[in-house]
Amino acid sequence: MSDSWAIALILLWDAAVDGGCGAKDIPGEGGRVHWRMTALALGGAVACSCASAQPLAEDEDLALIYGDKSTFSLATGSKQSLRRAPAIATVITAEDIRAMGATDLDEVLESVPGLHVSRASVRFASLHFMRGIVGGGQSTPQVLFLQNGIPVTTLFNGDKGVDWVGVPVDNVARIEVIRGPGSALYGADAYAGVINVVTKSAAEAPGTVAGLGAGSFGSWSAWTQHGGTLGPLEVAAYLRVGGTDGFKKTIEADAQTRNDRLFGTAASLAPGATNLGYETIDASVNLAAGNWRAHAGYRQRDNMQTYTGVSSALEPYSGGRVEHFVGDVAWNDPQFATHWGLGATAAYTAYSFVYPGNLMLLPPGATLPGGTFPAGMIGGPNQWERQLRLSVNAAYSGFAGHSLRFGLGHDDLDLYRTKTYKNYRLSAAGAPIPTGPVIDYSEIQPFIRPQLRKLNYFFVQDEWNFAQDWALTAGLRHDRYSDFGNTTNPRLALVWDAALDLTAKLLYGQAFRAPSFNEQYGINPVANGNPSLLPETIRTLEAAVTWQARKDLQLNLGVFLYRMADLIRLVSNTAPAPGSTFQNTGVQRGRGLELEADWDAGRSLRLSGHYAFQRSLDASTGQDVGYAPRHRVYARADWRFASGWLVGGQLNRVTDRRRPAGDARASIADYTTLDLSLRSERGKGRWEFAASIRNLFAADVREPSLAPGLTLPNDLPLAPRSFYLQAIFTP
Amino acid sequence: MMSSRACRRRATAWLCLLLLGVGMAAAAALQPSRGIAVLYPEIGEPYRSVFARIIQGIEEQARGPVTSIAIGASPNSQDVANELRRKDARVVIALGRNGLKMAASLERGMGVVVGGVVAVAEADARNFTVSSLAPDPALLFTRLRGLIPTVKRVLVVYDPAQNDWMIRLARQAAGARGIELVTYEASDLKTALLHYQTIVATMESGRDALWLPLDSTTVHEVAVLPLVLQEAWKRNLAVFSSNVAHVRRGALFSLYPNNLEVGRNLADYALGYLAATAPPRGMMPLKAVQLAVNVRTAAHLGIDTAGKQAGFDLVFPEQ
């Protein structure tokens, strides 16, 4: 111990000398020790003694109370909402988002280690590739999205829904990302990971703020936010409207180009520009009073264009409209009785996705073996869903060293209405036959009929502190589905607090993904639903170490191994039957690591970053599953000017994306992007300004198109350099 | 399709601007309640929201909007004085150092309540009612007893120039709870380090606890905190702090402001001035507090927090 104190004294002396703050009467030591300590002192010791001698800056009192701004953000926010369980997790606060200069949720999520946000060819939908789990490169229902703790999973596709594009972050208090399985607590689809977006409470958005923004590609937005009280109620409200024309990048060849070659037509609009316009409405209200909480969120995306087309054929004609409402009322009394806490939640979600003017599948003049479509091949798959989720939970702490949680619930998951409009019928082999004008095919040949799924479940979890600095958490959840049966998923976590600054975790978990209604009941000869499907399953083993290397430097290292089984894939029907059907088949294995560093290099400079590696193989082919980068490097710097400006920069390098089996194209090119942001922290009067440049060097950024690449051979281009400016007004 | 799209977008934009305009006009139309004015520092996020929340609490307690004037780094005091006269302000709630500086420059006769600061100079404390953001030691000791019922002694190293007033309160609070408060004065970091060395060597697990006050001299983030926390971990000693960030780094617990409640309390003082029952002048510690606990440290010290977490407002580590 005495050595430590001696070092501290020397450090102090060095700091004093370097900072000229007096206290030079401490005898120093020369040579190596002195140099070592001087280096240590540069970490920030200089500031302290001097600070008291000078007038305190306005924010120094608050810094003294709250410490760093990250802690501040937590301390002034609402209580953490993720049900606590040991996991490898990232929490991104509103302050982090501000520093990042992000305006869109997916920009924020790209900063999470092990998570790469890719894009689908349909509507530019975001794909969340977590640790190489890519969902076949088409959608990623293996990641569970929550809004204020409520699943937003839609039933037809099993993913987060079409509305999660251009999701603003002005109203986001916190984003909690768990990597790894979470079905033992969250149930279905907490498979590769869980993303919980928490909106701001009245405490997190006090007063009234309004903002206007505009940027490249005709993007604009206007929003207002208010936090206050209404009698005993704490109220936070948010409304934002916006829109974009979307970036225009050339698609050199598309699916219709291939059709044109085969049938001697010239219908394709390729080479041509991507179509990515849409208009947005985002609204939310959060209420709180005593033990009661209520959230209501509404999101609408209208005139939503299809990027490269739903059939990978360019078309500027279609505009979809999606509406998603997510609401819940929760009561929670953590001290209901001695040793007992009790809570209950009722949640309701409504989702609709329609094409009011129908959907252009192939452009006018397209010819297929079944005939020609002079007005284009047109479809109109429309769907309406509603979900009711009821749950109760209890916590018991009456056994020394144990912390028990129980819960049970019931979900009604209802795809209650579907409508199919189109100008063709499908032959038994799945070939489209033109039938003239667009008519209602809902009874004749729908894309799916209404479906109802019911679910009952219970879970139990015990956190047992069995020795000093050792804890074992064991959890288990049992789900009983009305359609595909039962599934039970355990989770074990061993946590060792090895030292003040060092924690090690060993985690094991099983999880499942419920088959979507499309996979179970879809009516399409080329992609037949299969009511006998079972869930996809995964077993994951993880180890993680968190080391607070210095006051201002935290390092995290996580490694993982997983094995996926019963993958739900399209399998060609046995000859002579034509078409394909969804089947449980195949195994995928993966492994990787994530290394993170977060360094407060000074009071005004923060550096952070990570390196992530993953390698995922399809067991049947022995080849990479493709799509996701094997290596990714992300680095970010936030620098606060003394004059009240915040400058941020982030660099994202995505490398080594292989093609899956059956795709003969060369590996997709690596890319590096650099984004910059500038934000006034003490704007003129009541105005605050923000500006951002994304992809500063206009790198040619592409995400992989679906294998085997016959329809979009040159992959999916992402936005070139873009700008966005915002003015924020506090009345 | 595109023309209807553009048309729709224009309509939505106009609707939106209309909404914003109506909202702002409505906000401007709200006449502030006469008598109370708030001077708050012009400061960026994230700290802006602290003052916004305090003002929200003030307005709730005052049952109506109050005149709020943002004070920049170099304000024109005459302009502010004129504005206060125009608004018929009779009491000023000065928030933050800029607010305090401006309030101090105003003519005498106007009641001044100060908030949103840790401590002020003695002269300001004599003239004004000052509600500090430093947590009341009585509340700290009560929480300490709640977590460690066996604790008998609290040790603290402080700089008299910064925390003399706080230690006076702490002595009373400790005495009332049967806790022995052992204090060490240090007006420089060297002395403080020597005291900490002695303290940590003599502390007894379960009986003693070390308190880290809001003191920029004796609680050095680099030279003191890591060593204190490391030694405390090794020897199972309890450390609690008045700085919530220390809990994130391994201190057992801290109390930090409930800013809405802080605003309500400030409004009560201001209303007292208006009702001719002026509150006492001088420094008052923070009583509107929230509790942050490091459950990892608690488990290490053998404290079972499973049944107590309901009362924790903030729990570290985050995962």
PDB file of N, CA and C in Angstrom, chain A residues 228-261:
ATOM      1  N   GLY A 228     -43.492  18.217 -19.075  1.00  0.00           N
ATOM      2  CA  GLY A 228     -44.021  19.022 -17.975  1.00  0.00           C
ATOM      3  C   GLY A 228     -44.986  18.207 -17.141  1.00  0.00           C
ATOM      4  N   THR A 229     -45.791  18.891 -16.363  1.00  0.00           N
ATOM      5  CA  THR A 229     -46.748  18.183 -15.514  1.00  0.00           C
ATOM      6  C   THR A 229     -48.153  18.683 -15.802  1.00  0.00           C
ATOM      7  N   LEU A 230     -49.084  17.784 -15.581  1.00  0.00           N
ATOM      8  CA  LEU A 230     -50.493  18.099 -15.751  1.00  0.00           C
ATOM      9  C   LEU A 230     -51.170  17.520 -14.507  1.00  0.00           C
ATOM     10  N   GLY A 231     -51.378  18.358 -13.508  1.00  0.00           N
ATOM     11  CA  GLY A 231     -51.863  17.844 -12.231  1.00  0.00           C
ATOM     12  C   GLY A 231     -50.848  16.844 -11.692  1.00  0.00           C
ATOM     13  N   PRO A 232     -51.296  15.643 -11.346  1.00  0.00           N
ATOM     14  CA  PRO A 232     -50.363  14.658 -10.785  1.00  0.00           C
ATOM     15  C   PRO A 232     -49.564  13.924 -11.868  1.00  0.00           C
ATOM     16  N   LEU A 233     -49.880  14.213 -13.144  1.00  0.00           N
ATOM     17  CA  LEU A 233     -49.249  13.467 -14.242  1.00  0.00           C
ATOM     18  C   LEU A 233     -47.983  14.153 -14.712  1.00  0.00           C
ATOM     19  N   GLU A 234     -46.941  13.359 -14.932  1.00  0.00           N
ATOM     20  CA  GLU A 234     -45.762  13.851 -15.640  1.00  0.00           C
ATOM     21  C   GLU A 234     -45.992  13.523 -17.109  1.00  0.00           C
ATOM     22  N   VAL A 235     -45.881  14.518 -17.957  1.00  0.00           N
ATOM     23  CA  VAL A 235     -46.219  14.325 -19.366  1.00  0.00           C
ATOM     24  C   VAL A 235     -45.028  14.690 -20.237  1.00  0.00           C
ATOM     25  N   ALA A 236     -44.714  13.825 -21.170  1.00  0.00           N
ATOM     26  CA  ALA A 236     -43.730  14.160 -22.206  1.00  0.00           C
ATOM     27  C   ALA A 236     -44.396  13.889 -23.548  1.00  0.00           C
ATOM     28  N   ALA A 237     -44.316  14.850 -24.450  1.00  0.00           N
ATOM     29  CA  ALA A 237     -44.964  14.684 -25.755  1.00  0.00           C
ATOM     30  C   ALA A 237     -43.995  15.083 -26.859  1.00  0.00           C
ATOM     31  N   TYR A 238     -44.142  14.437 -27.985  1.00  0.00           N
ATOM     32  CA  TYR A 238     -43.217  14.673 -29.108  1.00  0.00           C
ATOM     33  C   TYR A 238     -43.976  14.514 -30.411  1.00  0.00           C
ATOM     34  N   LEU A 239     -43.738  15.427 -31.331  1.00  0.00           N
ATOM     35  CA  LEU A 239     -44.332  15.322 -32.667  1.00  0.00           C
ATOM     36  C   LEU A 239     -43.304  15.756 -33.686  1.00  0.00           C
ATOM     37  N   ARG A 240     -43.178  14.953 -34.710  1.00  0.00           N
ATOM     38  CA  ARG A 240     -42.214  15.289 -35.769  1.00  0.00           C
ATOM     39  C   ARG A 240     -42.829  14.930 -37.103  1.00  0.00           C
ATOM     40  N   VAL A 241     -42.661  15.815 -38.055  1.00  0.00           N
ATOM     41  CA  VAL A 241     -43.033  15.491 -39.433  1.00  0.00           C
ATOM     42  C   VAL A 241     -41.804  15.735 -40.302  1.00  0.00           C
ATOM     43  N   GLY A 242     -41.722  15.001 -41.371  1.00  0.00           N
ATOM     44  CA  GLY A 242     -40.547  15.154 -42.220  1.00  0.00           C
ATOM     45  C   GLY A 242     -40.720  14.416 -43.523  1.00  0.00           C
ATOM     46  N   GLY A 243     -39.666  14.428 -44.292  1.00  0.00           N
ATOM     47  CA  GLY A 243     -39.723  13.715 -45.559  1.00  0.00           C
ATOM     48  C   GLY A 243     -38.389  13.779 -46.273  1.00  0.00           C
ATOM     49  N   THR A 244     -38.295  13.017 -47.312  1.00  0.00           N
ATOM     50  CA  THR A 244     -37.079  13.020 -48.126  1.00  0.00           C
ATOM     51  C   THR A 244     -37.416  12.543 -49.532  1.00  0.00           C
ATOM     52  N   ASP A 245     -36.644  13.020 -50.498  1.00  0.00           N
ATOM     53  CA  ASP A 245     -36.738  12.460 -51.853  1.00  0.00           C
ATOM     54  C   ASP A 245     -35.843  11.236 -51.980  1.00  0.00           C
ATOM     55  N   GLY A 246     -34.926  11.096 -51.028  1.00  0.00           N
ATOM     56  CA  GLY A 246     -33.991   9.976 -51.067  1.00  0.00           C
ATOM     57  C   GLY A 246     -32.851  10.235 -52.039  1.00  0.00           C
ATOM     58  N   PHE A 247     -31.736   9.605 -51.770  1.00  0.00           N
ATOM     59  CA  PHE A 247     -30.582   9.791 -52.665  1.00  0.00           C
ATOM     60  C   PHE A 247     -30.818   9.061 -53.985  1.00  0.00           C
ATOM     61  N   LYS A 248     -30.140   9.526 -55.001  1.00  0.00           N
ATOM     62  CA  LYS A 248     -30.257   8.912 -56.324  1.00  0.00           C
ATOM     63  C   LYS A 248     -28.908   8.296 -56.684  1.00  0.00           C
ATOM     64  N   LYS A 249     -28.871   7.013 -56.746  1.00  0.00           N
ATOM     65  CA  LYS A 249     -27.657   6.322 -57.204  1.00  0.00           C
ATOM     66  C   LYS A 249     -28.082   5.384 -58.333  1.00  0.00           C
ATOM     67  N   THR A 250     -27.196   5.213 -59.268  1.00  0.00           N
ATOM     68  CA  THR A 250     -27.564   4.449 -60.456  1.00  0.00           C
ATOM     69  C   THR A 250     -27.494   2.943 -60.211  1.00  0.00           C
ATOM     70  N   ILE A 251     -28.578   2.292 -60.594  1.00  0.00           N
ATOM     71  CA  ILE A 251     -28.586   0.826 -60.622  1.00  0.00           C
ATOM     72  C   ILE A 251     -28.322   0.430 -62.081  1.00  0.00           C
ATOM     73  N   GLU A 252     -27.212  -0.203 -62.303  1.00  0.00           N
ATOM     74  CA  GLU A 252     -26.796  -0.468 -63.685  1.00  0.00           C
ATOM     75  C   GLU A 252     -27.671  -1.542 -64.336  1.00  0.00           C
ATOM     76  N   ALA A 253     -28.027  -2.546 -63.559  1.00  0.00           N
ATOM     77  CA  ALA A 253     -28.840  -3.637 -64.115  1.00  0.00           C
ATOM     78  C   ALA A 253     -29.720  -4.190 -63.021  1.00  0.00           C
ATOM     79  N   ASP A 254     -30.937  -4.575 -63.383  1.00  0.00           N
ATOM     80  CA  ASP A 254     -31.857  -5.098 -62.370  1.00  0.00           C
ATOM     81  C   ASP A 254     -32.519  -6.387 -62.866  1.00  0.00           C
ATOM     82  N   ALA A 255     -33.521  -6.839 -62.132  1.00  0.00           N
ATOM     83  CA  ALA A 255     -34.165  -8.104 -62.495  1.00  0.00           C
ATOM     84  C   ALA A 255     -34.825  -8.020 -63.866  1.00  0.00           C
ATOM     85  N   GLN A 256     -35.354  -6.835 -64.194  1.00  0.00           N
ATOM     86  CA  GLN A 256     -36.017  -6.709 -65.486  1.00  0.00           C
ATOM     87  C   GLN A 256     -34.995  -6.681 -66.622  1.00  0.00           C
ATOM     88  N   THR A 257     -33.800  -6.223 -66.337  1.00  0.00           N
ATOM     89  CA  THR A 257     -32.739  -6.286 -67.352  1.00  0.00           C
ATOM     90  C   THR A 257     -32.541  -7.741 -67.780  1.00  0.00           C
ATOM     91  N   ARG A 258     -32.552  -8.599 -66.764  1.00  0.00           N
ATOM     92  CA  ARG A 258     -32.375 -10.030 -67.041  1.00  0.00           C
ATOM     93  C   ARG A 258     -33.574 -10.566 -67.821  1.00  0.00           C
ATOM     94  N   ASN A 259     -34.791 -10.157 -67.409  1.00  0.00           N
ATOM     95  CA  ASN A 259     -35.989 -10.587 -68.147  1.00  0.00           C
ATOM     96  C   ASN A 259     -35.929 -10.104 -69.592  1.00  0.00           C
ATOM     97  N   ASP A 260     -35.496  -8.857 -69.751  1.00  0.00           N
ATOM     98  CA  ASP A 260     -35.416  -8.294 -71.112  1.00  0.00           C
ATOM     99  C   ASP A 260     -34.486  -9.136 -71.992  1.00  0.00           C
ATOM    100  N   ARG A 261     -33.396  -9.561 -71.371  1.00  0.00           N
ATOM    101  CA  ARG A 261     -32.433 -10.379 -72.137  1.00  0.00           C
ATOM    102  C   ARG A 261     -33.065 -11.711 -72.531  1.00  0.00           C
TER     103      ARG A 261
END
